[in-house]
Short mmCIF file of the C-alpha atoms (twelve columns), coordinates in Angstrom:
data_MODEL
# 
_entry.id   MODEL 
# 
loop_
_atom_site.group_PDB 
_atom_site.id 
_atom_site.type_symbol 
_atom_site.label_atom_id 
_atom_site.label_alt_id 
_atom_site.label_comp_id 
_atom_site.label_asym_id 
_atom_site.label_seq_id 
_atom_site.Cartn_x 
_atom_site.Cartn_y 
_atom_site.Cartn_z 
_atom_site.pdbx_PDB_model_num 
ATOM 1   C CA . MET A 1   1.442   -29.969 23.937  1 
ATOM 2   C CA . SER A 2   -0.392  -27.155 25.733  1 
ATOM 3   C CA . ASP A 3   -1.960  -27.718 29.162  1 
ATOM 4   C CA . THR A 4   -5.213  -26.447 27.656  1 
ATOM 5   C CA . ALA A 5   -5.007  -27.873 24.137  1 
ATOM 6   C CA . PRO A 6   -8.330  -27.849 22.242  1 
ATOM 7   C CA . ALA A 7   -9.760  -31.025 20.754  1 
ATOM 8   C CA . VAL A 8   -10.671 -29.292 17.474  1 
ATOM 9   C CA . PRO A 9   -8.232  -27.902 14.892  1 
ATOM 10  C CA . PRO A 10  -6.565  -25.004 16.712  1 
ATOM 11  C CA . VAL A 11  -7.090  -21.324 16.065  1 
ATOM 12  C CA . ALA A 12  -3.809  -19.717 15.063  1 
ATOM 13  C CA . VAL A 13  -1.844  -18.095 17.864  1 
ATOM 14  C CA . LYS A 14  -1.395  -14.369 17.215  1 
ATOM 15  C CA . CYS A 15  0.761   -13.653 20.278  1 
ATOM 16  C CA . LEU A 16  2.948   -15.853 22.486  1 
ATOM 17  C CA . VAL A 17  3.682   -14.497 25.978  1 
ATOM 18  C CA . TRP A 18  6.977   -15.739 27.445  1 
ATOM 19  C CA . ASP A 19  7.971   -16.154 31.069  1 
ATOM 20  C CA . LEU A 20  11.687  -15.402 31.466  1 
ATOM 21  C CA . ASP A 21  13.385  -17.378 34.252  1 
ATOM 22  C CA . ASN A 22  13.950  -21.001 33.233  1 
ATOM 23  C CA . THR A 23  11.654  -20.529 30.245  1 
ATOM 24  C CA . LEU A 24  13.008  -18.014 27.737  1 
ATOM 25  C CA . TRP A 25  16.450  -18.192 29.299  1 
ATOM 26  C CA . ARG A 26  18.274  -20.732 31.438  1 
ATOM 27  C CA . GLY A 27  18.523  -19.791 35.085  1 
ATOM 28  C CA . THR A 28  17.040  -17.218 37.469  1 
ATOM 29  C CA . LEU A 29  18.094  -13.650 36.816  1 
ATOM 30  C CA . LEU A 30  18.084  -12.467 40.442  1 
ATOM 31  C CA . GLU A 31  20.451  -15.335 41.305  1 
ATOM 32  C CA . ASP A 32  22.695  -15.049 38.253  1 
ATOM 33  C CA . GLU A 33  22.844  -11.931 36.084  1 
ATOM 34  C CA . ASN A 34  24.500  -13.925 33.296  1 
ATOM 35  C CA . VAL A 35  21.531  -16.122 32.394  1 
ATOM 36  C CA . VAL A 36  21.844  -17.502 28.867  1 
ATOM 37  C CA . LEU A 37  19.561  -18.041 25.921  1 
ATOM 38  C CA . SER A 38  19.788  -21.389 24.157  1 
ATOM 39  C CA . GLU A 39  20.208  -21.402 20.392  1 
ATOM 40  C CA . ALA A 40  17.054  -23.538 20.103  1 
ATOM 41  C CA . VAL A 41  14.946  -20.919 21.881  1 
ATOM 42  C CA . ARG A 42  16.603  -18.108 19.928  1 
ATOM 43  C CA . GLU A 43  15.588  -19.877 16.701  1 
ATOM 44  C CA . VAL A 44  12.004  -20.216 17.950  1 
ATOM 45  C CA . VAL A 45  11.811  -16.504 18.795  1 
ATOM 46  C CA . ALA A 46  13.174  -15.504 15.389  1 
ATOM 47  C CA . GLY A 47  11.052  -18.097 13.598  1 
ATOM 48  C CA . LEU A 48  7.784   -17.014 15.195  1 
ATOM 49  C CA . ASP A 49  8.602   -13.396 14.420  1 
ATOM 50  C CA . ALA A 50  9.188   -14.260 10.751  1 
ATOM 51  C CA . ARG A 51  5.779   -15.966 10.631  1 
ATOM 52  C CA . GLY A 52  4.058   -12.850 11.947  1 
ATOM 53  C CA . VAL A 53  3.358   -14.232 15.435  1 
ATOM 54  C CA . LEU A 54  3.805   -11.430 17.947  1 
ATOM 55  C CA . GLN A 55  5.650   -12.118 21.205  1 
ATOM 56  C CA . SER A 56  5.563   -10.505 24.616  1 
ATOM 57  C CA . VAL A 57  6.987   -11.068 28.095  1 
ATOM 58  C CA . CYS A 58  5.252   -11.724 31.404  1 
ATOM 59  C CA . SER A 59  7.753   -12.198 34.219  1 
ATOM 60  C CA . ARG A 60  8.110   -11.637 37.956  1 
ATOM 61  C CA . ASN A 61  11.374  -9.755  37.882  1 
ATOM 62  C CA . ASP A 62  13.009  -6.394  38.312  1 
ATOM 63  C CA . HIS A 63  11.965  -4.605  35.123  1 
ATOM 64  C CA . ASP A 64  15.137  -2.647  34.427  1 
ATOM 65  C CA . LEU A 65  17.423  -5.578  35.167  1 
ATOM 66  C CA . ALA A 66  15.383  -8.014  33.053  1 
ATOM 67  C CA . TRP A 67  15.047  -5.642  30.102  1 
ATOM 68  C CA . ALA A 68  18.770  -4.894  30.183  1 
ATOM 69  C CA . ARG A 69  19.473  -8.628  30.004  1 
ATOM 70  C CA . LEU A 70  17.093  -9.060  27.054  1 
ATOM 71  C CA . GLU A 71  18.940  -6.258  25.292  1 
ATOM 72  C CA . ALA A 72  22.314  -7.823  26.074  1 
ATOM 73  C CA . LEU A 73  21.084  -11.122 24.627  1 
ATOM 74  C CA . GLY A 74  19.994  -9.299  21.456  1 
ATOM 75  C CA . VAL A 75  16.310  -10.226 21.634  1 
ATOM 76  C CA . ALA A 76  14.603  -7.292  23.387  1 
ATOM 77  C CA . ASP A 77  13.254  -5.844  20.141  1 
ATOM 78  C CA . TYR A 78  11.264  -9.025  19.443  1 
ATOM 79  C CA . PHE A 79  8.918   -8.385  22.377  1 
ATOM 80  C CA . VAL A 80  5.981   -5.962  22.374  1 
ATOM 81  C CA . VAL A 81  4.083   -4.538  25.379  1 
ATOM 82  C CA . PRO A 82  6.193   -6.442  27.955  1 
ATOM 83  C CA . GLU A 83  4.865   -6.931  31.484  1 
ATOM 84  C CA . ILE A 84  7.761   -7.300  33.939  1 
ATOM 85  C CA . GLY A 85  6.939   -6.763  37.600  1 
ATOM 86  C CA . TRP A 86  5.576   -8.467  40.681  1 
ATOM 87  C CA . GLY A 87  1.846   -8.753  40.140  1 
ATOM 88  C CA . ARG A 88  -0.356  -11.690 39.233  1 
ATOM 89  C CA . LYS A 89  0.537   -13.186 35.860  1 
ATOM 90  C CA . SER A 90  -3.065  -13.545 34.737  1 
ATOM 91  C CA . ASP A 91  -3.484  -9.783  35.166  1 
ATOM 92  C CA . ALA A 92  -0.340  -9.170  33.140  1 
ATOM 93  C CA . VAL A 93  -1.462  -11.494 30.324  1 
ATOM 94  C CA . ARG A 94  -4.874  -9.791  30.303  1 
ATOM 95  C CA . ARG A 95  -3.238  -6.374  29.938  1 
ATOM 96  C CA . ILE A 96  -1.105  -7.644  27.045  1 
ATOM 97  C CA . THR A 97  -4.194  -9.072  25.336  1 
ATOM 98  C CA . GLU A 98  -6.095  -5.813  25.764  1 
ATOM 99  C CA . GLN A 99  -3.218  -3.621  24.555  1 
ATOM 100 C CA . LEU A 100 -2.944  -5.703  21.390  1 
ATOM 101 C CA . ASP A 101 -6.751  -5.851  21.036  1 
ATOM 102 C CA . PHE A 102 -6.593  -9.624  20.531  1 
ATOM 103 C CA . ALA A 103 -9.178  -12.177 21.513  1 
ATOM 104 C CA . PRO A 104 -7.857  -14.274 24.436  1 
ATOM 105 C CA . GLY A 105 -8.241  -17.419 22.322  1 
ATOM 106 C CA . THR A 106 -5.518  -16.164 19.980  1 
ATOM 107 C CA . VAL A 107 -3.007  -15.694 22.814  1 
ATOM 108 C CA . ALA A 108 -0.663  -18.324 24.277  1 
ATOM 109 C CA . PHE A 109 1.432   -18.336 27.466  1 
ATOM 110 C CA . ILE A 110 4.555   -20.372 28.228  1 
ATOM 111 C CA . ASP A 111 6.012   -20.814 31.726  1 
ATOM 112 C CA . ASP A 112 8.101   -23.374 33.583  1 
ATOM 113 C CA . GLN A 113 5.902   -23.302 36.697  1 
ATOM 114 C CA . PRO A 114 2.700   -25.420 36.670  1 
ATOM 115 C CA . ALA A 115 1.152   -23.166 39.324  1 
ATOM 116 C CA . GLU A 116 1.652   -20.067 37.162  1 
ATOM 117 C CA . ARG A 117 0.131   -21.785 34.139  1 
ATOM 118 C CA . ALA A 118 -2.805  -22.952 36.247  1 
ATOM 119 C CA . GLU A 119 -3.370  -19.429 37.599  1 
ATOM 120 C CA . VAL A 120 -3.464  -17.967 34.084  1 
ATOM 121 C CA . ALA A 121 -5.687  -20.796 32.814  1 
ATOM 122 C CA . HIS A 122 -8.117  -20.300 35.712  1 
ATOM 123 C CA . HIS A 123 -8.609  -16.572 35.114  1 
ATOM 124 C CA . LEU A 124 -8.172  -16.649 31.328  1 
ATOM 125 C CA . PRO A 125 -9.456  -20.072 30.231  1 
ATOM 126 C CA . GLU A 126 -9.249  -19.226 26.520  1 
ATOM 127 C CA . VAL A 127 -5.508  -18.526 26.689  1 
ATOM 128 C CA . ARG A 128 -3.501  -21.621 25.763  1 
ATOM 129 C CA . CYS A 129 -0.752  -22.494 28.264  1 
ATOM 130 C CA . TYR A 130 2.435   -24.418 27.477  1 
ATOM 131 C CA . PRO A 131 5.177   -25.821 29.724  1 
ATOM 132 C CA . ALA A 132 8.681   -24.453 29.233  1 
ATOM 133 C CA . GLU A 133 10.017  -27.818 28.062  1 
ATOM 134 C CA . ASP A 134 7.887   -27.430 24.920  1 
ATOM 135 C CA . ALA A 135 9.594   -24.188 23.888  1 
ATOM 136 C CA . ALA A 136 11.966  -25.713 21.347  1 
ATOM 137 C CA . SER A 137 9.134   -27.548 19.570  1 
ATOM 138 C CA . LEU A 138 6.677   -24.657 19.140  1 
ATOM 139 C CA . LEU A 139 7.558   -24.029 15.498  1 
ATOM 140 C CA . GLY A 140 6.305   -27.510 14.662  1 
ATOM 141 C CA . LEU A 141 2.855   -27.022 16.172  1 
ATOM 142 C CA . PRO A 142 -0.012  -26.168 13.789  1 
ATOM 143 C CA . GLU A 143 -1.323  -23.307 15.924  1 
ATOM 144 C CA . PHE A 144 2.028   -21.531 15.487  1 
ATOM 145 C CA . SER A 145 1.987   -22.006 11.708  1 
ATOM 146 C CA . PRO A 146 -0.548  -19.412 10.512  1 
ATOM 147 C CA . GLY A 147 -0.201  -20.180 6.794   1 
ATOM 148 C CA . PRO A 148 2.044   -18.827 4.061   1 
ATOM 149 C CA . VAL A 149 4.721   -16.431 5.281   1 
ATOM 150 C CA . THR A 150 4.134   -13.177 3.407   1 
ATOM 151 C CA . ALA A 151 6.178   -9.996  3.282   1 
ATOM 152 C CA . ASP A 152 3.492   -8.360  5.424   1 
ATOM 153 C CA . SER A 153 3.519   -11.083 8.071   1 
ATOM 154 C CA . GLN A 154 7.302   -10.753 8.379   1 
ATOM 155 C CA . GLN A 155 6.847   -7.067  9.196   1 
ATOM 156 C CA . ARG A 156 3.892   -7.445  11.586  1 
ATOM 157 C CA . ARG A 157 5.840   -6.871  14.782  1 
ATOM 158 C CA . LYS A 158 7.512   -3.734  13.406  1 
ATOM 159 C CA . ARG A 159 4.113   -2.417  12.339  1 
ATOM 160 C CA . TYR A 160 2.751   -2.884  15.852  1 
ATOM 161 C CA . GLN A 161 5.776   -1.177  17.360  1 
ATOM 162 C CA . ALA A 162 5.314   1.750   14.971  1 
ATOM 163 C CA . GLY A 163 1.636   1.790   15.911  1 
ATOM 164 C CA . PHE A 164 2.439   2.164   19.594  1 
ATOM 165 C CA . ARG A 165 4.730   5.118   18.810  1 
ATOM 166 C CA . ARG A 166 1.983   6.603   16.646  1 
ATOM 167 C CA . THR A 167 -0.590  6.194   19.421  1 
ATOM 168 C CA . ASP A 168 1.751   7.765   21.951  1 
ATOM 169 C CA . GLU A 169 2.178   10.806  19.720  1 
ATOM 170 C CA . ARG A 170 -1.588  11.041  19.213  1 
ATOM 171 C CA . THR A 171 -2.139  11.288  22.967  1 
ATOM 172 C CA . ARG A 172 0.267   14.226  23.079  1 
ATOM 173 C CA . PHE A 173 -1.081  15.972  19.966  1 
ATOM 174 C CA . THR A 174 -3.160  19.058  20.790  1 
ATOM 175 C CA . GLY A 175 -4.826  19.734  17.422  1 
ATOM 176 C CA . SER A 176 -7.822  18.184  15.695  1 
ATOM 177 C CA . HIS A 177 -7.936  14.594  14.475  1 
ATOM 178 C CA . GLU A 178 -7.688  15.793  10.859  1 
ATOM 179 C CA . ASP A 179 -4.636  17.888  11.733  1 
ATOM 180 C CA . PHE A 180 -3.053  14.862  13.371  1 
ATOM 181 C CA . LEU A 181 -3.692  12.737  10.275  1 
ATOM 182 C CA . ARG A 182 -2.101  15.410  8.099   1 
ATOM 183 C CA . SER A 183 0.916   15.472  10.436  1 
ATOM 184 C CA . LEU A 184 1.492   11.757  9.744   1 
ATOM 185 C CA . ASP A 185 2.466   12.427  6.086   1 
ATOM 186 C CA . MET A 186 0.385   9.444   4.988   1 
ATOM 187 C CA . VAL A 187 0.784   7.933   1.539   1 
ATOM 188 C CA . ILE A 188 -1.944  5.587   0.260   1 
ATOM 189 C CA . ARG A 189 -1.131  3.496   -2.787  1 
ATOM 190 C CA . ILE A 190 -3.758  1.594   -4.733  1 
ATOM 191 C CA . GLY A 191 -2.379  -0.769  -7.349  1 
ATOM 192 C CA . ARG A 192 -3.322  -3.703  -9.489  1 
ATOM 193 C CA . ALA A 193 -2.452  -6.900  -7.648  1 
ATOM 194 C CA . THR A 194 0.581   -8.883  -8.717  1 
ATOM 195 C CA . GLU A 195 1.283   -12.572 -8.200  1 
ATOM 196 C CA . ASP A 196 3.377   -11.680 -5.153  1 
ATOM 197 C CA . ASP A 197 0.502   -9.715  -3.593  1 
ATOM 198 C CA . LEU A 198 -2.048  -12.492 -3.673  1 
ATOM 199 C CA . SER A 199 -1.128  -14.362 -0.507  1 
ATOM 200 C CA . ARG A 200 -1.575  -11.161 1.489   1 
ATOM 201 C CA . VAL A 201 -4.822  -10.414 -0.365  1 
ATOM 202 C CA . GLU A 202 -6.152  -13.838 0.594   1 
ATOM 203 C CA . GLU A 203 -5.050  -13.220 4.181   1 
ATOM 204 C CA . LEU A 204 -6.961  -9.923  4.262   1 
ATOM 205 C CA . THR A 205 -10.201 -11.532 3.085   1 
ATOM 206 C CA . LEU A 206 -9.726  -14.290 5.661   1 
ATOM 207 C CA . ARG A 207 -8.703  -12.228 8.703   1 
ATOM 208 C CA . THR A 208 -10.775 -9.071  8.227   1 
ATOM 209 C CA . SER A 209 -14.341 -9.309  9.537   1 
ATOM 210 C CA . GLN A 210 -15.272 -5.831  10.796  1 
ATOM 211 C CA . MET A 211 -14.325 -4.119  7.518   1 
ATOM 212 C CA . ASN A 212 -15.230 -6.858  5.031   1 
ATOM 213 C CA . ALA A 213 -18.282 -5.899  2.989   1 
ATOM 214 C CA . THR A 214 -19.406 -9.477  2.348   1 
ATOM 215 C CA . GLY A 215 -17.474 -11.723 4.733   1 
ATOM 216 C CA . VAL A 216 -16.454 -13.803 1.705   1 
ATOM 217 C CA . HIS A 217 -13.040 -15.464 1.707   1 
ATOM 218 C CA . TYR A 218 -11.447 -15.516 -1.734  1 
ATOM 219 C CA . PRO A 219 -8.868  -18.333 -1.968  1 
ATOM 220 C CA . ASP A 220 -5.518  -17.676 -3.586  1 
ATOM 221 C CA . ALA A 221 -6.360  -19.847 -6.613  1 
ATOM 222 C CA . VAL A 222 -9.564  -17.906 -7.313  1 
ATOM 223 C CA . LEU A 223 -7.789  -14.572 -7.070  1 
ATOM 224 C CA . ARG A 224 -5.042  -15.756 -9.412  1 
ATOM 225 C CA . SER A 225 -7.622  -16.831 -11.978 1 
ATOM 226 C CA . LEU A 226 -9.262  -13.389 -11.851 1 
ATOM 227 C CA . LEU A 227 -6.011  -11.546 -12.522 1 
ATOM 228 C CA . ALA A 228 -6.114  -12.672 -16.146 1 
ATOM 229 C CA . ARG A 229 -9.881  -12.414 -16.744 1 
ATOM 230 C CA . PRO A 230 -11.034 -9.501  -18.924 1 
ATOM 231 C CA . GLY A 231 -13.241 -7.023  -17.125 1 
ATOM 232 C CA . TYR A 232 -11.918 -7.788  -13.635 1 
ATOM 233 C CA . GLU A 233 -9.724  -5.632  -11.441 1 
ATOM 234 C CA . VAL A 234 -8.020  -7.050  -8.337  1 
ATOM 235 C CA . LEU A 235 -6.633  -4.048  -6.482  1 
ATOM 236 C CA . VAL A 236 -4.446  -3.855  -3.374  1 
ATOM 237 C CA . THR A 237 -4.132  -0.839  -1.079  1 
ATOM 238 C CA . THR A 238 -1.036  -0.113  1.011   1 
ATOM 239 C CA . LEU A 239 -0.485  2.645   3.547   1 
ATOM 240 C CA . SER A 240 2.651   4.223   4.955   1 
ATOM 241 C CA . ASP A 241 3.424   7.258   7.086   1 
ATOM 242 C CA . ARG A 242 6.397   8.840   8.795   1 
ATOM 243 C CA . PHE A 243 6.401   6.103   11.428  1 
ATOM 244 C CA . GLY A 244 6.754   3.362   8.818   1 
ATOM 245 C CA . PRO A 245 4.708   1.125   6.526   1 
ATOM 246 C CA . HIS A 246 1.350   -0.345  7.534   1 
ATOM 247 C CA . GLY A 247 1.694   -2.873  4.712   1 
ATOM 248 C CA . ALA A 248 -1.252  -4.084  2.653   1 
ATOM 249 C CA . VAL A 249 -4.405  -2.717  4.273   1 
ATOM 250 C CA . GLY A 250 -7.131  -3.158  1.661   1 
ATOM 251 C CA . VAL A 251 -8.336  -5.268  -1.239  1 
ATOM 252 C CA . LEU A 252 -10.945 -4.532  -3.904  1 
ATOM 253 C CA . LEU A 253 -12.446 -6.944  -6.416  1 
ATOM 254 C CA . LEU A 254 -14.142 -5.053  -9.232  1 
ATOM 255 C CA . ARG A 255 -16.075 -6.383  -12.239 1 
ATOM 256 C CA . LYS A 256 -16.492 -3.850  -15.034 1 
ATOM 257 C CA . HIS A 257 -19.706 -3.833  -17.057 1 
ATOM 258 C CA . ALA A 258 -20.639 -1.380  -19.753 1 
ATOM 259 C CA . ARG A 259 -23.044 0.655   -17.604 1 
ATOM 260 C CA . ALA A 260 -21.841 -0.128  -14.097 1 
ATOM 261 C CA . TRP A 261 -18.791 -1.248  -12.178 1 
ATOM 262 C CA . HIS A 262 -19.649 -4.013  -9.727  1 
ATOM 263 C CA . LEU A 263 -17.642 -3.902  -6.480  1 
ATOM 264 C CA . LYS A 264 -17.842 -7.552  -5.480  1 
ATOM 265 C CA . LEU A 265 -15.526 -7.201  -2.483  1 
ATOM 266 C CA . LEU A 266 -14.088 -4.421  -0.385  1 
ATOM 267 C CA . ALA A 267 -12.085 -5.386  2.689   1 
ATOM 268 C CA . THR A 268 -9.806  -3.118  4.696   1 
ATOM 269 C CA . SER A 269 -7.735  -3.836  7.758   1 
ATOM 270 C CA . CYS A 270 -9.402  -2.828  11.014  1 
ATOM 271 C CA . ARG A 271 -6.185  -1.220  12.192  1 
ATOM 272 C CA . VAL A 272 -6.505  1.639   9.661   1 
ATOM 273 C CA . VAL A 273 -10.163 2.531   10.274  1 
ATOM 274 C CA . ALA A 274 -9.125  5.610   12.267  1 
ATOM 275 C CA . PHE A 275 -7.022  6.824   9.329   1 
ATOM 276 C CA . GLY A 276 -10.020 7.014   6.990   1 
ATOM 277 C CA . ALA A 277 -8.597  4.560   4.464   1 
ATOM 278 C CA . GLY A 278 -11.989 3.057   3.578   1 
ATOM 279 C CA . THR A 279 -13.498 6.462   2.821   1 
ATOM 280 C CA . ILE A 280 -10.508 7.444   0.686   1 
ATOM 281 C CA . ILE A 281 -10.755 4.202   -1.311  1 
ATOM 282 C CA . LEU A 282 -14.494 4.580   -1.916  1 
ATOM 283 C CA . ASN A 283 -14.160 8.242   -2.930  1 
ATOM 284 C CA . TRP A 284 -11.351 7.379   -5.355  1 
ATOM 285 C CA . LEU A 285 -13.423 4.593   -6.908  1 
ATOM 286 C CA . ALA A 286 -16.515 6.801   -7.164  1 
ATOM 287 C CA . ASP A 287 -14.500 9.555   -8.814  1 
ATOM 288 C CA . HIS A 288 -13.115 7.152   -11.442 1 
ATOM 289 C CA . ALA A 289 -16.544 5.669   -12.095 1 
ATOM 290 C CA . ALA A 290 -17.912 9.183   -12.641 1 
ATOM 291 C CA . ARG A 291 -15.092 9.938   -15.072 1 
ATOM 292 C CA . ALA A 292 -15.849 6.692   -16.920 1 
ATOM 293 C CA . GLY A 293 -19.549 7.558   -17.090 1 
ATOM 294 C CA . VAL A 294 -20.709 4.462   -15.208 1 
ATOM 295 C CA . HIS A 295 -22.606 3.773   -11.997 1 
ATOM 296 C CA . LEU A 296 -21.257 1.778   -9.060  1 
ATOM 297 C CA . LEU A 297 -22.883 -1.339  -7.644  1 
ATOM 298 C CA . ALA A 298 -21.547 -2.867  -4.436  1 
ATOM 299 C CA . ASP A 299 -22.245 -6.216  -2.778  1 
ATOM 300 C CA . PHE A 300 -22.975 -5.966  0.928   1 
ATOM 301 C CA . ARG A 301 -23.828 -8.881  3.222   1 
ATOM 302 C CA . ALA A 302 -24.626 -7.780  6.766   1 
ATOM 303 C CA . THR A 303 -22.892 -9.782  9.506   1 
ATOM 304 C CA . ASP A 304 -22.737 -9.371  13.261  1 
ATOM 305 C CA . ARG A 305 -19.348 -7.630  12.911  1 
ATOM 306 C CA . ASN A 306 -19.281 -5.476  9.773   1 
ATOM 307 C CA . ARG A 307 -21.614 -2.634  10.729  1 
ATOM 308 C CA . MET A 308 -18.754 -0.160  10.208  1 
ATOM 309 C CA . MET A 309 -18.478 -1.188  6.570   1 
ATOM 310 C CA . GLU A 310 -22.180 -0.566  6.008   1 
ATOM 311 C CA . ILE A 311 -21.780 2.897   7.529   1 
ATOM 312 C CA . ALA A 312 -18.860 3.587   5.153   1 
ATOM 313 C CA . TYR A 313 -20.987 2.620   2.137   1 
ATOM 314 C CA . ARG A 314 -23.938 4.724   3.290   1 
ATOM 315 C CA . PHE A 315 -21.712 7.702   4.044   1 
ATOM 316 C CA . ALA A 316 -20.274 7.428   0.509   1 
ATOM 317 C CA . GLY A 317 -23.813 7.682   -0.895  1 
ATOM 318 C CA . PHE A 318 -24.737 4.066   -1.694  1 
ATOM 319 C CA . ASP A 319 -28.401 3.074   -1.348  1 
ATOM 320 C CA . GLU A 320 -30.932 0.515   -2.658  1 
ATOM 321 C CA . ARG A 321 -32.651 2.654   -5.263  1 
ATOM 322 C CA . PRO A 322 -33.627 0.885   -8.510  1 
ATOM 323 C CA . CYS A 323 -31.661 1.569   -11.675 1 
ATOM 324 C CA . ASP A 324 -31.446 0.001   -15.118 1 
ATOM 325 C CA . CYS A 325 -27.711 -0.489  -14.606 1 
ATOM 326 C CA . ARG A 326 -28.491 -3.325  -12.165 1 
ATOM 327 C CA . GLY A 327 -29.699 -5.643  -14.929 1 
ATOM 328 C CA . PRO A 328 -26.476 -7.478  -15.854 1 
ATOM 329 C CA . VAL A 329 -25.415 -8.149  -12.251 1 
ATOM 330 C CA . THR A 330 -28.470 -8.729  -10.031 1 
ATOM 331 C CA . GLY A 331 -28.554 -12.464 -10.706 1 
ATOM 332 C CA . GLY A 332 -25.097 -13.079 -9.340  1 
ATOM 333 C CA . SER A 333 -25.402 -11.348 -5.985  1 
ATOM 334 C CA . GLY A 334 -27.072 -14.093 -3.910  1 
ATOM 335 C CA . ASP A 335 -30.220 -14.012 -1.814  1 
ATOM 336 C CA . ASP A 336 -28.478 -12.751 1.332   1 
ATOM 337 C CA . VAL A 337 -26.491 -10.005 -0.386  1 
ATOM 338 C CA . GLN A 338 -27.735 -6.463  -0.892  1 
ATOM 339 C CA . LEU A 339 -26.721 -4.849  -4.156  1 
ATOM 340 C CA . LEU A 340 -26.135 -1.227  -3.213  1 
ATOM 341 C CA . HIS A 341 -26.210 1.479   -5.876  1 
ATOM 342 C CA . LEU A 342 -24.399 4.778   -6.429  1 
ATOM 343 C CA . ALA A 343 -24.683 7.252   -9.316  1 
ATOM 344 C CA . PRO A 344 -21.314 8.858   -8.612  1 
ATOM 345 C CA . GLY A 345 -20.106 12.381  -9.128  1 
ATOM 346 C CA . LEU A 346 -16.572 13.687  -9.166  1 
ATOM 347 C CA . ARG A 347 -14.889 13.591  -5.766  1 
ATOM 348 C CA . ASP A 348 -12.214 15.823  -4.292  1 
ATOM 349 C CA . ALA A 349 -8.750  14.448  -3.641  1 
ATOM 350 C CA . PRO A 350 -8.094  13.457  -0.004  1 
ATOM 351 C CA . THR A 351 -6.748  16.183  2.258   1 
ATOM 352 C CA . THR A 352 -5.204  13.968  4.940   1 
ATOM 353 C CA . ALA A 353 -3.084  11.697  2.709   1 
ATOM 354 C CA . ARG A 354 -1.296  11.638  -0.615  1 
ATOM 355 C CA . LEU A 355 -2.999  9.159   -2.934  1 
ATOM 356 C CA . ILE A 356 -1.105  7.264   -5.634  1 
ATOM 357 C CA . ALA A 357 -3.422  5.128   -7.770  1 
ATOM 358 C CA . PRO A 358 -3.942  3.859   -11.330 1 
ATOM 359 C CA . ASP A 359 -6.367  5.336   -13.831 1 
ATOM 360 C CA . LEU A 360 -9.292  2.917   -14.135 1 
ATOM 361 C CA . THR A 361 -11.108 4.891   -16.811 1 
ATOM 362 C CA . VAL A 362 -11.205 2.921   -20.053 1 
ATOM 363 C CA . PRO A 363 -13.479 2.968   -23.120 1 
ATOM 364 C CA . ALA A 364 -16.743 1.079   -22.658 1 
ATOM 365 C CA . ALA A 365 -15.850 -1.261  -25.536 1 
ATOM 366 C CA . ALA A 366 -12.888 -2.538  -23.541 1 
ATOM 367 C CA . VAL A 367 -14.997 -3.903  -20.691 1 
ATOM 368 C CA . THR A 368 -17.491 -6.740  -20.522 1 
ATOM 369 C CA . SER A 369 -20.993 -5.892  -21.631 1 
ATOM 370 C CA . GLY A 370 -22.862 -8.195  -19.265 1 
ATOM 371 C CA . GLY A 371 -23.468 -11.880 -18.847 1 
ATOM 372 C CA . PRO A 372 -23.317 -14.162 -15.852 1 
ATOM 373 C CA . GLU A 373 -21.170 -13.275 -12.860 1 
# 
């Protein structure tokens, strides 16, 4: 049990920061270069990684010596943004949190020394601290079980590592931002969701707040029911570039009416905002609506975190102007939801990424003609 365990159901841990000596491994490295890693701890490290929980290191040690030992033990690649040196551990944990852009309440720290845990807890009271003797039992704790293990969650650490390499190259790139994006050789794929996609789709609607147009969480069961309903499209967006896959980064829920397509949900991962994924998705959808001869309607519920999504809609041309196409869908939007409108025109293909997407244009007779949402 953590030294700072909350009394309410715990928020999932997104990153666990390990001390090394007598915590991750047995022994003190500066006294014995052949410190060992127990099989129980090795299983915890691999198990957390498979669940999508990131892991880092915060240790008072000689950096080169400690990293060499992690490599010799075959676990160095599991740890992102390690902090190995001689400074205060609370400062190191803060730097890890900031580099990952995580809220402190989603970070945990494990150390064998009560004084070190107390120092971190004093300066970072939201960080949960655990004694080293709890290491082998972490996989059984609810805060380290973030839900269904998806293909995307299993690749989360590799995506972050690729992201750090991408960021490093961006700092050294001398051209414009658009030129840098083109240099990434990005491929955006938009596809109709499959049964296997749905757990990740649910995760996106649950985890994404800054780029979620309504803040609505669509449970897995609801999404599965919509896959088979006429007139609905559940679409998943993935992104990859020369550094590797970003995984699933966007979800769209579209209801097709005869005169308008109703975008009930658009959510994209915050980590791809800088790549323009939201704009590319909206332009693609507007282009297909124009080809189908229909208008676009989009639900938008303002929250204290999704201002960027409103800007994306406005930049794409959505507004509140009245239109007869609103008739079949206004009743289902809710009192706190704006129903934005766009009379779309054809849009150019993206210049910074290659887009692979289905053709959504279908005869009007093949879509629903109205009725309740």
